[in-house]
Amino acid sequence: ATAAIELVLDKTLMQGIAESYQIVVNNKGITIKANSKAGILYGIQSLRQIIAPSEKGFTVQNGTITDYPSFGW
């Protein structure tokens, strides 16, 4: 089955923490939610790191990742 990747800009996600994001992977697909465009970018970069090659293409384990910068600029 083919799953979709959904990118969601949600200003209410982790309010006050710039560049935060959440990746949710389940049998229906992958959703990357972030409170800024930068967060979406960082979520995509993290997703790229957890994709594993398989016989049928690529796989990603089900789960949820929530991440944000520890330090500001």
Coordinates of C-alpha atoms in Angstrom, one line a residue:
A1 CA 0.0 0.0 0.0
T2 CA 1.1 3.5 -0.7
A3 CA 1.1 5.9 2.3
A4 CA 1.1 9.7 2.1
I5 CA 3.4 12.3 3.7
E6 CA 1.4 15.2 5.1
L7 CA 3.0 18.5 6.1
V8 CA 1.0 20.6 8.6
L9 CA 1.8 24.1 9.8
D10 CA 0.2 24.4 13.2
K11 CA 0.9 27.6 15.1
T12 CA -0.5 26.0 18.3
L13 CA 2.0 23.2 18.4
M14 CA 4.4 23.7 21.3
Q15 CA 3.7 27.4 21.5
G16 CA 6.7 29.5 22.4
I17 CA 9.3 26.9 21.3
A18 CA 10.5 28.1 17.8
E19 CA 11.4 25.5 15.2
S20 CA 9.7 22.6 17.1
Y21 CA 8.1 19.7 15.2
Q22 CA 6.4 16.4 15.6
I23 CA 6.6 13.4 13.3
V24 CA 3.8 10.8 13.5
V25 CA 4.3 7.6 11.6
N26 CA 1.4 5.0 11.4
N27 CA -0.1 2.6 8.9
K28 CA -2.0 5.4 7.2
G29 CA 1.1 7.5 6.5
I30 CA 3.5 10.1 7.9
T31 CA 2.5 13.5 9.3
I32 CA 5.0 16.2 10.1
K33 CA 3.5 19.0 12.2
A34 CA 5.4 22.2 13.1
N35 CA 4.8 25.7 14.4
S36 CA 7.0 27.3 11.7
K37 CA 8.3 26.7 8.2
A38 CA 11.7 26.1 9.8
G39 CA 10.2 23.3 12.0
I40 CA 8.7 21.7 8.9
L41 CA 12.2 21.7 7.3
Y42 CA 13.8 20.2 10.4
G43 CA 11.1 17.6 10.6
I44 CA 11.7 16.6 6.9
Q45 CA 15.5 16.3 7.7
S46 CA 14.8 14.1 10.7
L47 CA 12.4 11.9 8.6
R48 CA 15.2 11.5 6.0
Q49 CA 17.4 10.1 8.7
I50 CA 14.9 7.4 9.9
I51 CA 14.0 6.1 6.4
A52 CA 15.4 2.6 5.8
P53 CA 15.7 0.8 2.5
S54 CA 13.7 -2.4 2.1
E55 CA 13.0 -4.9 -0.6
K56 CA 9.9 -3.0 -1.7
G57 CA 11.3 0.5 -1.5
F58 CA 11.6 2.2 1.8
T59 CA 10.2 1.7 5.3
V60 CA 9.8 3.8 8.4
Q61 CA 8.9 2.3 11.8
N62 CA 5.6 3.5 13.4
G63 CA 6.0 5.9 16.2
T64 CA 6.0 9.6 17.3
I65 CA 9.0 11.9 17.5
T66 CA 8.7 15.4 19.1
D67 CA 11.7 17.6 18.9
Y68 CA 12.8 21.2 19.4
P69 CA 16.1 23.1 19.8
S70 CA 17.7 23.0 23.2
F71 CA 19.3 26.4 22.8
G72 CA 18.2 29.6 21.0
W73 CA 20.4 31.4 18.5

